[in-house]
Amino acid sequence: MTSPSFGDPMAPLRREWTRHTPGQRLSRFAVWLVCVAAIVWAVRSIDIIPEFLADAPEQMADLLIRMWPPNVAHYYPEVHNALIETLHIATLGTLFCFILAVPLALMAARNICPIKPLNVVAQFSLVASRSVNSLVWALLFVAIFGPGAAAGVFAIAFRSVGFVGKLLSEALEETNHGPREALRAAGASWGAEMLKGVWPQVQPAFWGIALFRWDINVRESAVLGLVGAGGIGLVLDDAINFFQWDRVSTVLLAILAVVLVAEIIVTRLRSRLL
């Protein structure tokens, strides 16, 4: 190991070399061995067929040829109405999500709710929401409500609760205790503490989370129709099942346009509100 000289201006740029102990070298080798073994096991278990991989570029080129040019005449009214329904699913799902997530975030924040069992229940609910994919939620709600946009709204809402509640609870736990203590000393109620002492501190985070989650939900709601939960995914699934590749390209371009517009809207709103 070389020690840098205090009079050398290049000393901060030089690397210091240290020799690992035999135990450290053995541990590093064991970690690499486990990683390689996991990769080999995964490749063997999924049964990849080399012939299909070799033929993939040719099949992809053939598919792109079939998808071009897009069937623009197919856009209105079927694709257009499905896109509007997708935006409605994302918006209503986001609103419903906040109705569920705000109480859970208040219970999960230890500085807001000092009751430990409620903290555990709220945190478990948030983890359970995040652990289930939106398509799985959609399958469950399609079984409950039947195919349609209602299942998509509830799927988006229940998938988003964990994400929104987790970020809101962290924002609540990072708030300054001083304003709440001053309001409590003045005899303010718990609601007044939340409204005057906590809300001004978490308001920027709240709007940032809301806009970010709505942007994500627009993307996720676009595929819920693949399992019957309404939206543009239903039109896409029909076009794929009937091998109407020119219509598939029209739907994909429409989804791309909506996602780009949503990204622009969210970016501008964030710059104005935050």
PDB file of C-alpha atoms in Angstrom:
ATOM      1  CA  MET A   1       0.000   0.000   0.000  1.00  0.00           C
ATOM      2  CA  THR A   2       1.328   3.429  -0.929  1.00  0.00           C
ATOM      3  CA  SER A   3       0.733   6.469   1.249  1.00  0.00           C
ATOM      4  CA  PRO A   4       0.118   9.788  -0.552  1.00  0.00           C
ATOM      5  CA  SER A   5       2.643  12.551  -0.076  1.00  0.00           C
ATOM      6  CA  PHE A   6       1.309  15.845   1.287  1.00  0.00           C
ATOM      7  CA  GLY A   7       3.467  17.851  -1.102  1.00  0.00           C
ATOM      8  CA  ASP A   8       2.315  16.005  -4.218  1.00  0.00           C
ATOM      9  CA  PRO A   9      -0.654  17.760  -5.957  1.00  0.00           C
ATOM     10  CA  MET A  10      -1.557  14.505  -7.767  1.00  0.00           C
ATOM     11  CA  ALA A  11      -1.850  12.544  -4.534  1.00  0.00           C
ATOM     12  CA  PRO A  12      -5.691  12.791  -4.262  1.00  0.00           C
ATOM     13  CA  LEU A  13      -6.008  11.274  -7.763  1.00  0.00           C
ATOM     14  CA  ARG A  14      -3.920   8.223  -7.016  1.00  0.00           C
ATOM     15  CA  ARG A  15      -5.545   4.972  -5.985  1.00  0.00           C
ATOM     16  CA  GLU A  16      -4.590   3.189  -2.813  1.00  0.00           C
ATOM     17  CA  TRP A  17      -4.106  -0.531  -3.293  1.00  0.00           C
ATOM     18  CA  THR A  18      -4.853  -2.850  -0.413  1.00  0.00           C
ATOM     19  CA  ARG A  19      -4.370  -6.591  -0.291  1.00  0.00           C
ATOM     20  CA  HIS A  20      -7.391  -8.625   0.776  1.00  0.00           C
ATOM     21  CA  THR A  21      -7.023 -11.205   3.481  1.00  0.00           C
ATOM     22  CA  PRO A  22      -7.480 -14.891   2.551  1.00  0.00           C
ATOM     23  CA  GLY A  23     -10.904 -14.848   4.209  1.00  0.00           C
ATOM     24  CA  GLN A  24     -11.997 -11.817   2.164  1.00  0.00           C
ATOM     25  CA  ARG A  25     -10.741 -13.372  -1.078  1.00  0.00           C
ATOM     26  CA  LEU A  26     -12.573 -16.601  -0.272  1.00  0.00           C
ATOM     27  CA  SER A  27     -15.782 -14.686   0.486  1.00  0.00           C
ATOM     28  CA  ARG A  28     -15.572 -12.742  -2.788  1.00  0.00           C
ATOM     29  CA  PHE A  29     -14.964 -15.946  -4.722  1.00  0.00           C
ATOM     30  CA  ALA A  30     -17.957 -17.586  -2.983  1.00  0.00           C
ATOM     31  CA  VAL A  31     -20.229 -14.675  -3.931  1.00  0.00           C
ATOM     32  CA  TRP A  32     -19.165 -14.872  -7.585  1.00  0.00           C
ATOM     33  CA  LEU A  33     -19.601 -18.640  -7.556  1.00  0.00           C
ATOM     34  CA  VAL A  34     -23.142 -18.322  -6.174  1.00  0.00           C
ATOM     35  CA  CYS A  35     -24.030 -15.714  -8.820  1.00  0.00           C
ATOM     36  CA  VAL A  36     -22.718 -17.860 -11.671  1.00  0.00           C
ATOM     37  CA  ALA A  37     -24.494 -20.930 -10.303  1.00  0.00           C
ATOM     38  CA  ALA A  38     -27.778 -18.995 -10.025  1.00  0.00           C
ATOM     39  CA  ILE A  39     -27.490 -17.783 -13.634  1.00  0.00           C
ATOM     40  CA  VAL A  40     -26.704 -21.278 -14.936  1.00  0.00           C
ATOM     41  CA  TRP A  41     -29.588 -22.759 -12.953  1.00  0.00           C
ATOM     42  CA  ALA A  42     -31.984 -20.083 -14.253  1.00  0.00           C
ATOM     43  CA  VAL A  43     -30.949 -20.597 -17.883  1.00  0.00           C
ATOM     44  CA  ARG A  44     -31.352 -24.371 -17.621  1.00  0.00           C
ATOM     45  CA  SER A  45     -34.707 -24.174 -15.820  1.00  0.00           C
ATOM     46  CA  ILE A  46     -36.431 -21.873 -18.340  1.00  0.00           C
ATOM     47  CA  ASP A  47     -35.530 -24.220 -21.211  1.00  0.00           C
ATOM     48  CA  ILE A  48     -34.333 -21.735 -23.834  1.00  0.00           C
ATOM     49  CA  ILE A  49     -34.468 -23.202 -27.351  1.00  0.00           C
ATOM     50  CA  PRO A  50     -31.421 -21.990 -29.355  1.00  0.00           C
ATOM     51  CA  GLU A  51     -33.235 -22.434 -32.685  1.00  0.00           C
ATOM     52  CA  PHE A  52     -35.901 -19.920 -31.631  1.00  0.00           C
ATOM     53  CA  LEU A  53     -33.260 -17.397 -30.561  1.00  0.00           C
ATOM     54  CA  ALA A  54     -31.454 -17.726 -33.885  1.00  0.00           C
ATOM     55  CA  ASP A  55     -34.723 -17.240 -35.772  1.00  0.00           C
ATOM     56  CA  ALA A  56     -35.875 -14.258 -33.653  1.00  0.00           C
ATOM     57  CA  PRO A  57     -34.382 -11.437 -35.814  1.00  0.00           C
ATOM     58  CA  GLU A  58     -36.037 -12.808 -38.942  1.00  0.00           C
ATOM     59  CA  GLN A  59     -39.393 -13.167 -37.205  1.00  0.00           C
ATOM     60  CA  MET A  60     -39.151  -9.649 -35.778  1.00  0.00           C
ATOM     61  CA  ALA A  61     -38.378  -8.204 -39.209  1.00  0.00           C
ATOM     62  CA  ASP A  62     -41.356 -10.053 -40.704  1.00  0.00           C
ATOM     63  CA  LEU A  63     -43.623  -8.743 -37.935  1.00  0.00           C
ATOM     64  CA  LEU A  64     -42.500  -5.155 -38.473  1.00  0.00           C
ATOM     65  CA  ILE A  65     -43.180  -5.480 -42.196  1.00  0.00           C
ATOM     66  CA  ARG A  66     -46.710  -6.706 -41.436  1.00  0.00           C
ATOM     67  CA  MET A  67     -47.289  -3.777 -39.043  1.00  0.00           C
ATOM     68  CA  TRP A  68     -46.298  -1.122 -41.581  1.00  0.00           C
ATOM     69  CA  PRO A  69     -48.022   1.055 -42.628  1.00  0.00           C
ATOM     70  CA  PRO A  70     -50.410   1.566 -39.674  1.00  0.00           C
ATOM     71  CA  ASN A  71     -54.124   1.446 -40.384  1.00  0.00           C
ATOM     72  CA  VAL A  72     -54.899   5.049 -39.422  1.00  0.00           C
ATOM     73  CA  ALA A  73     -58.542   4.658 -40.425  1.00  0.00           C
ATOM     74  CA  HIS A  74     -58.912   2.248 -37.518  1.00  0.00           C
ATOM     75  CA  TYR A  75     -58.138   4.977 -34.972  1.00  0.00           C
ATOM     76  CA  TYR A  76     -61.560   6.615 -34.786  1.00  0.00           C
ATOM     77  CA  PRO A  77     -63.805   5.797 -33.052  1.00  0.00           C
ATOM     78  CA  GLU A  78     -62.665   2.465 -31.584  1.00  0.00           C
ATOM     79  CA  VAL A  79     -59.085   3.298 -30.578  1.00  0.00           C
ATOM     80  CA  HIS A  80     -59.970   6.876 -29.646  1.00  0.00           C
ATOM     81  CA  ASN A  81     -62.762   5.834 -27.276  1.00  0.00           C
ATOM     82  CA  ALA A  82     -60.560   3.151 -25.725  1.00  0.00           C
ATOM     83  CA  LEU A  83     -57.824   5.731 -25.103  1.00  0.00           C
ATOM     84  CA  ILE A  84     -60.271   8.056 -23.374  1.00  0.00           C
ATOM     85  CA  GLU A  85     -61.426   5.144 -21.228  1.00  0.00           C
ATOM     86  CA  THR A  86     -57.797   4.364 -20.365  1.00  0.00           C
ATOM     87  CA  LEU A  87     -57.237   7.938 -19.167  1.00  0.00           C
ATOM     88  CA  HIS A  88     -60.427   7.744 -17.100  1.00  0.00           C
ATOM     89  CA  ILE A  89     -59.253   4.489 -15.519  1.00  0.00           C
ATOM     90  CA  ALA A  90     -55.879   6.003 -14.629  1.00  0.00           C
ATOM     91  CA  THR A  91     -57.406   9.211 -13.220  1.00  0.00           C
ATOM     92  CA  LEU A  92     -60.171   7.575 -11.178  1.00  0.00           C
ATOM     93  CA  GLY A  93     -57.799   4.877  -9.955  1.00  0.00           C
ATOM     94  CA  THR A  94     -55.338   7.520  -8.785  1.00  0.00           C
ATOM     95  CA  LEU A  95     -58.051   9.478  -6.950  1.00  0.00           C
ATOM     96  CA  PHE A  96     -59.423   6.355  -5.283  1.00  0.00           C
ATOM     97  CA  CYS A  97     -55.885   5.318  -4.387  1.00  0.00           C
ATOM     98  CA  PHE A  98     -55.309   8.522  -2.407  1.00  0.00           C
ATOM     99  CA  ILE A  99     -58.560   8.017  -0.502  1.00  0.00           C
ATOM    100  CA  LEU A 100     -57.133   4.713   0.739  1.00  0.00           C
ATOM    101  CA  ALA A 101     -53.458   5.667   0.951  1.00  0.00           C
ATOM    102  CA  VAL A 102     -53.701   8.846   3.062  1.00  0.00           C
ATOM    103  CA  PRO A 103     -55.222   7.123   6.148  1.00  0.00           C
ATOM    104  CA  LEU A 104     -52.737   4.260   5.821  1.00  0.00           C
ATOM    105  CA  ALA A 105     -49.841   6.721   5.532  1.00  0.00           C
ATOM    106  CA  LEU A 106     -50.991   8.537   8.679  1.00  0.00           C
ATOM    107  CA  MET A 107     -51.163   5.237  10.557  1.00  0.00           C
ATOM    108  CA  ALA A 108     -47.795   4.066   9.202  1.00  0.00           C
ATOM    109  CA  ALA A 109     -45.965   7.282  10.197  1.00  0.00           C
ATOM    110  CA  ARG A 110     -44.645   6.666  13.704  1.00  0.00           C
ATOM    111  CA  ASN A 111     -44.482  10.360  14.585  1.00  0.00           C
ATOM    112  CA  ILE A 112     -48.163  10.799  13.675  1.00  0.00           C
ATOM    113  CA  CYS A 113     -49.572   7.536  15.041  1.00  0.00           C
ATOM    114  CA  PRO A 114     -47.685   6.341  18.152  1.00  0.00           C
ATOM    115  CA  ILE A 115     -49.776   3.141  18.402  1.00  0.00           C
ATOM    116  CA  LYS A 116     -47.412   0.356  17.300  1.00  0.00           C
ATOM    117  CA  PRO A 117     -50.074  -2.246  16.297  1.00  0.00           C
ATOM    118  CA  LEU A 118     -51.618   0.303  13.926  1.00  0.00           C
ATOM    119  CA  ASN A 119     -48.165   1.018  12.485  1.00  0.00           C
ATOM    120  CA  VAL A 120     -47.655  -2.685  11.815  1.00  0.00           C
ATOM    121  CA  VAL A 121     -51.100  -3.133  10.223  1.00  0.00           C
ATOM    122  CA  ALA A 122     -50.644  -0.078   7.993  1.00  0.00           C
ATOM    123  CA  GLN A 123     -47.135  -1.069   6.901  1.00  0.00           C
ATOM    124  CA  PHE A 124     -48.270  -4.619   6.181  1.00  0.00           C
ATOM    125  CA  SER A 125     -51.140  -3.286   4.036  1.00  0.00           C
ATOM    126  CA  LEU A 126     -48.749  -1.071   2.067  1.00  0.00           C
ATOM    127  CA  VAL A 127     -46.330  -3.939   1.471  1.00  0.00           C
ATOM    128  CA  ALA A 128     -49.176  -6.248   0.417  1.00  0.00           C
ATOM    129  CA  SER A 129     -50.384  -3.690  -2.118  1.00  0.00           C
ATOM    130  CA  ARG A 130     -46.927  -3.255  -3.642  1.00  0.00           C
ATOM    131  CA  SER A 131     -46.225  -6.982  -3.795  1.00  0.00           C
ATOM    132  CA  VAL A 132     -49.107  -7.713  -6.208  1.00  0.00           C
ATOM    133  CA  ASN A 133     -48.770  -6.624  -9.831  1.00  0.00           C
ATOM    134  CA  SER A 134     -51.496  -4.506 -11.426  1.00  0.00           C
ATOM    135  CA  LEU A 135     -52.394  -7.310 -13.856  1.00  0.00           C
ATOM    136  CA  VAL A 136     -52.919  -9.694 -10.950  1.00  0.00           C
ATOM    137  CA  TRP A 137     -55.132  -7.120  -9.216  1.00  0.00           C
ATOM    138  CA  ALA A 138     -57.025  -6.746 -12.493  1.00  0.00           C
ATOM    139  CA  LEU A 139     -57.602 -10.491 -12.726  1.00  0.00           C
ATOM    140  CA  LEU A 140     -58.982 -10.510  -9.181  1.00  0.00           C
ATOM    141  CA  PHE A 141     -61.341  -7.596  -9.783  1.00  0.00           C
ATOM    142  CA  VAL A 142     -62.462  -8.964 -13.147  1.00  0.00           C
ATOM    143  CA  ALA A 143     -63.520 -12.074 -11.240  1.00  0.00           C
ATOM    144  CA  ILE A 144     -65.410  -9.854  -8.745  1.00  0.00           C
ATOM    145  CA  PHE A 145     -66.952  -7.147 -10.958  1.00  0.00           C
ATOM    146  CA  GLY A 146     -66.765  -8.830 -14.344  1.00  0.00           C
ATOM    147  CA  PRO A 147     -64.919  -7.493 -17.407  1.00  0.00           C
ATOM    148  CA  GLY A 148     -64.919  -3.734 -17.823  1.00  0.00           C
ATOM    149  CA  ALA A 149     -63.451  -0.453 -16.685  1.00  0.00           C
ATOM    150  CA  ALA A 150     -64.595  -0.834 -13.066  1.00  0.00           C
ATOM    151  CA  ALA A 151     -62.158  -3.713 -12.575  1.00  0.00           C
ATOM    152  CA  GLY A 152     -59.395  -1.580 -14.092  1.00  0.00           C
ATOM    153  CA  VAL A 153     -60.104   1.354 -11.753  1.00  0.00           C
ATOM    154  CA  PHE A 154     -59.924  -0.826  -8.646  1.00  0.00           C
ATOM    155  CA  ALA A 155     -56.832  -2.633  -9.931  1.00  0.00           C
ATOM    156  CA  ILE A 156     -54.994   0.661 -10.472  1.00  0.00           C
ATOM    157  CA  ALA A 157     -56.141   1.970  -7.086  1.00  0.00           C
ATOM    158  CA  PHE A 158     -55.102  -1.072  -5.058  1.00  0.00           C
ATOM    159  CA  ARG A 159     -51.785  -1.352  -6.901  1.00  0.00           C
ATOM    160  CA  SER A 160     -51.003   2.317  -6.232  1.00  0.00           C
ATOM    161  CA  VAL A 161     -51.895   2.336  -2.524  1.00  0.00           C
ATOM    162  CA  GLY A 162     -48.609   0.770  -1.458  1.00  0.00           C
ATOM    163  CA  PHE A 163     -46.482   3.126  -3.549  1.00  0.00           C
ATOM    164  CA  VAL A 164     -48.310   6.307  -2.515  1.00  0.00           C
ATOM    165  CA  GLY A 165     -48.736   5.321   1.135  1.00  0.00           C
ATOM    166  CA  LYS A 166     -45.065   4.400   1.511  1.00  0.00           C
ATOM    167  CA  LEU A 167     -43.806   7.706   0.102  1.00  0.00           C
ATOM    168  CA  LEU A 168     -46.358   9.760   2.031  1.00  0.00           C
ATOM    169  CA  SER A 169     -45.527   8.045   5.323  1.00  0.00           C
ATOM    170  CA  GLU A 170     -41.826   8.748   4.774  1.00  0.00           C
ATOM    171  CA  ALA A 171     -42.613  12.398   4.004  1.00  0.00           C
ATOM    172  CA  LEU A 172     -44.702  12.601   7.187  1.00  0.00           C
ATOM    173  CA  GLU A 173     -41.921  11.113   9.316  1.00  0.00           C
ATOM    174  CA  GLU A 174     -39.466  13.713   7.973  1.00  0.00           C
ATOM    175  CA  THR A 175     -41.610  16.692   9.043  1.00  0.00           C
ATOM    176  CA  ASN A 176     -40.441  19.102  11.726  1.00  0.00           C
ATOM    177  CA  HIS A 177     -42.079  18.519  15.128  1.00  0.00           C
ATOM    178  CA  GLY A 178     -41.857  22.175  16.158  1.00  0.00           C
ATOM    179  CA  PRO A 179     -45.066  23.483  14.505  1.00  0.00           C
ATOM    180  CA  ARG A 180     -47.126  20.600  15.929  1.00  0.00           C
ATOM    181  CA  GLU A 181     -45.773  21.135  19.432  1.00  0.00           C
ATOM    182  CA  ALA A 182     -46.527  24.850  19.236  1.00  0.00           C
ATOM    183  CA  LEU A 183     -50.096  24.203  18.066  1.00  0.00           C
ATOM    184  CA  ARG A 184     -50.598  21.561  20.758  1.00  0.00           C
ATOM    185  CA  ALA A 185     -49.338  23.966  23.424  1.00  0.00           C
ATOM    186  CA  ALA A 186     -51.874  26.537  22.183  1.00  0.00           C
ATOM    187  CA  GLY A 187     -54.681  24.005  22.645  1.00  0.00           C
ATOM    188  CA  ALA A 188     -55.228  23.108  18.981  1.00  0.00           C
ATOM    189  CA  SER A 189     -57.025  19.896  18.076  1.00  0.00           C
ATOM    190  CA  TRP A 190     -55.367  16.970  16.289  1.00  0.00           C
ATOM    191  CA  GLY A 191     -57.017  17.989  13.036  1.00  0.00           C
ATOM    192  CA  ALA A 192     -55.687  21.527  13.367  1.00  0.00           C
ATOM    193  CA  GLU A 193     -52.203  20.128  14.008  1.00  0.00           C
ATOM    194  CA  MET A 194     -52.394  18.120  10.804  1.00  0.00           C
ATOM    195  CA  LEU A 195     -53.853  20.979   8.759  1.00  0.00           C
ATOM    196  CA  LYS A 196     -51.636  23.801  10.016  1.00  0.00           C
ATOM    197  CA  GLY A 197     -48.527  22.049  11.243  1.00  0.00           C
ATOM    198  CA  VAL A 198     -48.052  19.029   8.963  1.00  0.00           C
ATOM    199  CA  TRP A 199     -49.834  19.714   5.661  1.00  0.00           C
ATOM    200  CA  PRO A 200     -47.721  22.778   4.693  1.00  0.00           C
ATOM    201  CA  GLN A 201     -44.594  20.644   5.098  1.00  0.00           C
ATOM    202  CA  VAL A 202     -45.782  17.630   3.109  1.00  0.00           C
ATOM    203  CA  GLN A 203     -47.743  19.529   0.449  1.00  0.00           C
ATOM    204  CA  PRO A 204     -44.891  19.619  -2.135  1.00  0.00           C
ATOM    205  CA  ALA A 205     -44.250  15.890  -1.655  1.00  0.00           C
ATOM    206  CA  PHE A 206     -47.978  15.156  -1.880  1.00  0.00           C
ATOM    207  CA  TRP A 207     -48.424  16.858  -5.260  1.00  0.00           C
ATOM    208  CA  GLY A 208     -45.189  15.399  -6.587  1.00  0.00           C
ATOM    209  CA  ILE A 209     -46.266  11.871  -5.617  1.00  0.00           C
ATOM    210  CA  ALA A 210     -49.757  12.430  -7.077  1.00  0.00           C
ATOM    211  CA  LEU A 211     -48.451  13.581 -10.454  1.00  0.00           C
ATOM    212  CA  PHE A 212     -45.786  10.895 -10.621  1.00  0.00           C
ATOM    213  CA  ARG A 213     -48.264   8.131  -9.739  1.00  0.00           C
ATOM    214  CA  TRP A 214     -50.825   9.339 -12.265  1.00  0.00           C
ATOM    215  CA  ASP A 215     -48.126   9.245 -14.938  1.00  0.00           C
ATOM    216  CA  ILE A 216     -47.303   5.657 -13.972  1.00  0.00           C
ATOM    217  CA  ASN A 217     -50.978   4.689 -13.879  1.00  0.00           C
ATOM    218  CA  VAL A 218     -51.522   5.931 -17.442  1.00  0.00           C
ATOM    219  CA  ARG A 219     -48.876   3.438 -18.564  1.00  0.00           C
ATOM    220  CA  GLU A 220     -50.188   0.580 -16.432  1.00  0.00           C
ATOM    221  CA  SER A 221     -53.843   1.095 -17.378  1.00  0.00           C
ATOM    222  CA  ALA A 222     -52.890   0.722 -21.041  1.00  0.00           C
ATOM    223  CA  VAL A 223     -52.294  -3.021 -20.584  1.00  0.00           C
ATOM    224  CA  LEU A 224     -55.132  -3.921 -18.204  1.00  0.00           C
ATOM    225  CA  GLY A 225     -57.409  -4.665 -21.136  1.00  0.00           C
ATOM    226  CA  LEU A 226     -55.271  -7.714 -21.899  1.00  0.00           C
ATOM    227  CA  VAL A 227     -57.016  -9.421 -18.967  1.00  0.00           C
ATOM    228  CA  GLY A 228     -60.431  -7.856 -19.591  1.00  0.00           C
ATOM    229  CA  ALA A 229     -60.168  -4.779 -17.340  1.00  0.00           C
ATOM    230  CA  GLY A 230     -61.103  -2.237 -20.028  1.00  0.00           C
ATOM    231  CA  GLY A 231     -59.131   0.443 -21.811  1.00  0.00           C
ATOM    232  CA  ILE A 232     -56.911   0.418 -24.857  1.00  0.00           C
ATOM    233  CA  GLY A 233     -55.445  -2.962 -23.921  1.00  0.00           C
ATOM    234  CA  LEU A 234     -58.722  -4.638 -24.870  1.00  0.00           C
ATOM    235  CA  VAL A 235     -58.522  -3.219 -28.415  1.00  0.00           C
ATOM    236  CA  LEU A 236     -54.862  -4.249 -28.620  1.00  0.00           C
ATOM    237  CA  ASP A 237     -55.670  -7.786 -27.492  1.00  0.00           C
ATOM    238  CA  ASP A 238     -58.425  -8.137 -30.110  1.00  0.00           C
ATOM    239  CA  ALA A 239     -56.126  -6.908 -32.883  1.00  0.00           C
ATOM    240  CA  ILE A 240     -53.378  -9.353 -31.879  1.00  0.00           C
ATOM    241  CA  ASN A 241     -55.761 -12.285 -31.591  1.00  0.00           C
ATOM    242  CA  PHE A 242     -57.107 -11.636 -35.132  1.00  0.00           C
ATOM    243  CA  PHE A 243     -53.575 -11.048 -36.537  1.00  0.00           C
ATOM    244  CA  GLN A 244     -54.505  -7.513 -37.641  1.00  0.00           C
ATOM    245  CA  TRP A 245     -50.957  -6.212 -37.407  1.00  0.00           C
ATOM    246  CA  ASP A 246     -51.630  -2.902 -39.147  1.00  0.00           C
ATOM    247  CA  ARG A 247     -54.217  -2.178 -36.440  1.00  0.00           C
ATOM    248  CA  VAL A 248     -51.765  -3.316 -33.768  1.00  0.00           C
ATOM    249  CA  SER A 249     -49.276  -0.691 -34.927  1.00  0.00           C
ATOM    250  CA  THR A 250     -52.019   1.960 -34.825  1.00  0.00           C
ATOM    251  CA  VAL A 251     -52.851   1.054 -31.220  1.00  0.00           C
ATOM    252  CA  LEU A 252     -49.184   1.020 -30.194  1.00  0.00           C
ATOM    253  CA  LEU A 253     -48.581   4.429 -31.754  1.00  0.00           C
ATOM    254  CA  ALA A 254     -51.671   5.794 -30.004  1.00  0.00           C
ATOM    255  CA  ILE A 255     -50.414   4.460 -26.652  1.00  0.00           C
ATOM    256  CA  LEU A 256     -46.990   5.994 -27.283  1.00  0.00           C
ATOM    257  CA  ALA A 257     -48.570   9.369 -28.096  1.00  0.00           C
ATOM    258  CA  VAL A 258     -50.696   9.335 -24.931  1.00  0.00           C
ATOM    259  CA  VAL A 259     -47.701   8.393 -22.760  1.00  0.00           C
ATOM    260  CA  LEU A 260     -45.614  11.211 -24.261  1.00  0.00           C
ATOM    261  CA  VAL A 261     -48.411  13.750 -23.764  1.00  0.00           C
ATOM    262  CA  ALA A 262     -48.896  12.596 -20.162  1.00  0.00           C
ATOM    263  CA  GLU A 263     -45.160  12.966 -19.551  1.00  0.00           C
ATOM    264  CA  ILE A 264     -45.190  16.526 -20.893  1.00  0.00           C
ATOM    265  CA  ILE A 265     -48.246  17.458 -18.819  1.00  0.00           C
ATOM    266  CA  VAL A 266     -46.768  16.024 -15.618  1.00  0.00           C
ATOM    267  CA  THR A 267     -43.418  17.741 -16.198  1.00  0.00           C
ATOM    268  CA  ARG A 268     -45.024  21.142 -16.723  1.00  0.00           C
ATOM    269  CA  LEU A 269     -47.370  20.756 -13.748  1.00  0.00           C
ATOM    270  CA  ARG A 270     -44.467  19.771 -11.520  1.00  0.00           C
ATOM    271  CA  SER A 271     -42.511  22.835 -12.587  1.00  0.00           C
ATOM    272  CA  ARG A 272     -45.492  25.058 -11.774  1.00  0.00           C
ATOM    273  CA  LEU A 273     -46.558  23.464  -8.495  1.00  0.00           C
ATOM    274  CA  LEU A 274     -43.193  22.521  -6.975  1.00  0.00           C
TER     275      LEU A 274
END
